[in-house]
Amino acid sequence: MNVLLTGGAGYIGSHAVRHLLAEGHRVVIVDDLRHGHLSSLNAARSASPERAVWINAGVEDYAAMLAALVDYEVDAVMHFAAFIEVGESVADPLRYYANNVGGSLVLLKACIDAGVYRLVFSSTAAVYGAPTEVPITEDAPLSPINPYGRSKWMVELALEDARRAHGLGYAILRYFNVAGASSDGVIGELHDPETHLIPRALAAAAAGSSVSIFGDDYPTQDGTCVRDFVHVEDLVAAHSLAMHAIVPGMGNAYNLGSERGFSVREVIDACEAACGHAILRNPEPRRPGDPPALVADSSRIREALGWMPRNPDLATIVAHAWTWEKKRQSQSL
Ligand code: UDP
């Protein structure tokens, strides 16, 4: 298939590029490198550069999106490009709505106008807000508690309306906490600034500095937030399964998690085990917008599409992240 990926130079997008190329597809990568990295893009497409085109544009550029969809005879779109930081979304919500919602609406219109009726959308467990029941199924109420989650929810609603009005087919993938790096160490996480727990803990380990613990008074087993970590390679494999299953005019939503919850303290313990020494911990106030516990029930995608995470263990996820962290530091990536 010809697959267009927005945000294909980002962390998850670059892993998806690599996965789709390995499956034999042609990819059209749309990324203006606002947050993506040329090094990730080039590493991701290095095995099959002849099947990977890069378009330096943002999703809010309707003319560029329409041209890309038509010129490359795109069959399906994976829409990764978005702002992703909960805390930043609380501080600067309008920027999040403009980018995450506004950009997605432009892309959706371009898809409809180009006759592309298969779209995989990167959503988030943040659409569930602070759920009362854990693990969370897709049928849990959607009531996000921060602008990031609300921006993703709004796009979910727009997808459903576009399905009814125009026959769009979509798969909404609600990510829990994505982590790790490619198992062969070729690509990994490169955020600037890095806000995510595992890379921050590992960077602290490498630097001999401390990692913050944002809140230790949550109603959880040790007072710190509980999250469900899914390996980035398992996550992108689910995208391919979901893409192939899309039928124009039909829409589905799937949770993507490993179905096990770990507290922030347990995650730092796992980082210590991976790197072989203690990591200093610095207690800090709660980070605005963080729900206490998010753990997936992913049975829908396992049963409907046969998704089977290959690396669900936190130890493996952290080990791959640590291998990547050492490479990132040694190559100044
Ligand atoms: N967290 C932390 N210290 C950090 C980064 C994150 O305690 O340096 C916490 C954060 O408050 C949240 C959890 O780790 O409870 C996961 O945060 P992350 O930013 O990795 O992912 P999110 O859940 O926001 O998608």
mmCIF file of N, CA and C in Angstrom, residues 120 138 170-173 235-247 251-256 298-309:
data_model
loop_
_atom_site.group_PDB
_atom_site.id
_atom_site.type_symbol
_atom_site.label_atom_id
_atom_site.label_comp_id
_atom_site.label_asym_id
_atom_site.label_seq_id
_atom_site.Cartn_x
_atom_site.Cartn_y
_atom_site.Cartn_z
ATOM 1 N N VAL A 120 -5.702 6.134 10.243
ATOM 2 C CA VAL A 120 -5.374 5.642 11.592
ATOM 3 C C VAL A 120 -4.985 6.867 12.418
ATOM 4 N N GLU A 138 -12.499 0.346 26.172
ATOM 5 C CA GLU A 138 -12.852 1.418 25.231
ATOM 6 C C GLU A 138 -14.246 1.978 25.518
ATOM 7 N N TYR A 170 -12.044 4.725 9.756
ATOM 8 C CA TYR A 170 -10.950 5.110 10.651
ATOM 9 C C TYR A 170 -10.715 4.065 11.740
ATOM 10 N N ALA A 171 -9.495 4.093 12.257
ATOM 11 C CA ALA A 171 -9.153 3.368 13.482
ATOM 12 C C ALA A 171 -8.538 4.375 14.435
ATOM 13 N N ILE A 172 -9.171 4.539 15.588
ATOM 14 C CA ILE A 172 -8.624 5.388 16.640
ATOM 15 C C ILE A 172 -7.807 4.493 17.554
ATOM 16 N N LEU A 173 -6.538 4.838 17.752
ATOM 17 C CA LEU A 173 -5.690 4.038 18.647
ATOM 18 C C LEU A 173 -5.378 4.874 19.882
ATOM 19 N N LEU A 235 3.556 -1.069 19.512
ATOM 20 C CA LEU A 235 2.561 -0.046 19.182
ATOM 21 C C LEU A 235 2.458 0.141 17.668
ATOM 22 N N VAL A 236 3.585 0.236 16.974
ATOM 23 C CA VAL A 236 3.498 0.485 15.530
ATOM 24 C C VAL A 236 3.012 -0.760 14.790
ATOM 25 N N ALA A 237 3.292 -1.937 15.338
ATOM 26 C CA ALA A 237 2.745 -3.162 14.717
ATOM 27 C C ALA A 237 1.216 -3.124 14.765
ATOM 28 N N ALA A 238 0.670 -2.599 15.860
ATOM 29 C CA ALA A 238 -0.789 -2.468 15.970
ATOM 30 C C ALA A 238 -1.339 -1.503 14.914
ATOM 31 N N HIS A 239 -0.566 -0.470 14.581
ATOM 32 C CA HIS A 239 -1.028 0.472 13.552
ATOM 33 C C HIS A 239 -1.209 -0.225 12.207
ATOM 34 N N SER A 240 -0.266 -1.082 11.888
ATOM 35 C CA SER A 240 -0.374 -1.770 10.610
ATOM 36 C C SER A 240 -1.586 -2.708 10.606
ATOM 37 N N LEU A 241 -1.782 -3.452 11.689
ATOM 38 C CA LEU A 241 -2.963 -4.326 11.781
ATOM 39 C C LEU A 241 -4.243 -3.515 11.640
ATOM 40 N N ALA A 242 -4.295 -2.388 12.338
ATOM 41 C CA ALA A 242 -5.507 -1.559 12.313
ATOM 42 C C ALA A 242 -5.739 -0.983 10.921
ATOM 43 N N MET A 243 -4.660 -0.540 10.285
ATOM 44 C CA MET A 243 -4.793 0.040 8.938
ATOM 45 C C MET A 243 -5.380 -0.977 7.961
ATOM 46 N N HIS A 244 -4.857 -2.187 8.004
ATOM 47 C CA HIS A 244 -5.333 -3.203 7.068
ATOM 48 C C HIS A 244 -6.794 -3.573 7.320
ATOM 49 N N ALA A 245 -7.254 -3.404 8.555
ATOM 50 C CA ALA A 245 -8.625 -3.809 8.897
ATOM 51 C C ALA A 245 -9.656 -2.717 8.630
ATOM 52 N N ILE A 246 -9.190 -1.494 8.297
ATOM 53 C CA ILE A 246 -10.158 -0.405 8.103
ATOM 54 C C ILE A 246 -11.017 -0.667 6.875
ATOM 55 N N VAL A 247 -12.311 -0.481 7.055
ATOM 56 C CA VAL A 247 -13.259 -0.542 5.941
ATOM 57 C C VAL A 247 -13.856 0.868 5.803
ATOM 58 N N GLY A 251 -15.851 2.792 11.625
ATOM 59 C CA GLY A 251 -14.866 3.331 12.558
ATOM 60 C C GLY A 251 -14.746 2.474 13.801
ATOM 61 N N ASN A 252 -13.526 2.354 14.319
ATOM 62 C CA ASN A 252 -13.295 1.596 15.543
ATOM 63 C C ASN A 252 -12.289 2.322 16.421
ATOM 64 N N ALA A 253 -12.373 2.069 17.717
ATOM 65 C CA ALA A 253 -11.372 2.596 18.652
ATOM 66 C C ALA A 253 -10.764 1.427 19.423
ATOM 67 N N TYR A 254 -9.437 1.480 19.597
ATOM 68 C CA TYR A 254 -8.732 0.401 20.299
ATOM 69 C C TYR A 254 -7.746 0.975 21.312
ATOM 70 N N ASN A 255 -7.716 0.384 22.489
ATOM 71 C CA ASN A 255 -6.684 0.712 23.478
ATOM 72 C C ASN A 255 -5.394 -0.022 23.147
ATOM 73 N N LEU A 256 -4.266 0.667 23.330
ATOM 74 C CA LEU A 256 -2.961 0.018 23.150
ATOM 75 C C LEU A 256 -2.146 0.163 24.434
ATOM 76 N N SER A 298 -6.678 -4.090 26.822
ATOM 77 C CA SER A 298 -6.459 -4.086 25.373
ATOM 78 C C SER A 298 -7.059 -5.308 24.703
ATOM 79 N N SER A 299 -8.021 -5.925 25.362
ATOM 80 C CA SER A 299 -8.543 -7.191 24.808
ATOM 81 C C SER A 299 -9.238 -6.968 23.461
ATOM 82 N N ARG A 300 -9.802 -5.767 23.247
ATOM 83 C CA ARG A 300 -10.518 -5.575 21.972
ATOM 84 C C ARG A 300 -9.582 -5.760 20.782
ATOM 85 N N ILE A 301 -8.425 -5.129 20.800
ATOM 86 C CA ILE A 301 -7.538 -5.253 19.630
ATOM 87 C C ILE A 301 -6.865 -6.630 19.600
ATOM 88 N N ARG A 302 -6.639 -7.198 20.759
ATOM 89 C CA ARG A 302 -6.068 -8.553 20.756
ATOM 90 C C ARG A 302 -7.046 -9.516 20.094
ATOM 91 N N GLU A 303 -8.314 -9.401 20.469
ATOM 92 C CA GLU A 303 -9.307 -10.353 19.954
ATOM 93 C C GLU A 303 -9.739 -10.023 18.521
ATOM 94 N N ALA A 304 -9.922 -8.745 18.218
ATOM 95 C CA ALA A 304 -10.438 -8.384 16.887
ATOM 96 C C ALA A 304 -9.353 -8.492 15.805
ATOM 97 N N LEU A 305 -8.126 -8.106 16.139
ATOM 98 C CA LEU A 305 -7.089 -8.011 15.100
ATOM 99 C C LEU A 305 -5.897 -8.924 15.360
ATOM 100 N N GLY A 306 -5.930 -9.678 16.446
ATOM 101 C CA GLY A 306 -4.828 -10.602 16.732
ATOM 102 C C GLY A 306 -3.549 -9.913 17.183
ATOM 103 N N TRP A 307 -3.671 -8.695 17.721
ATOM 104 C CA TRP A 307 -2.461 -7.992 18.209
ATOM 105 C C TRP A 307 -1.878 -8.744 19.392
ATOM 106 N N MET A 308 -0.585 -8.967 19.345
ATOM 107 C CA MET A 308 0.089 -9.681 20.426
ATOM 108 C C MET A 308 1.405 -8.964 20.713
ATOM 109 N N PRO A 309 1.461 -8.140 21.753
ATOM 110 C CA PRO A 309 2.716 -7.439 22.033
ATOM 111 C C PRO A 309 3.870 -8.426 22.235
#
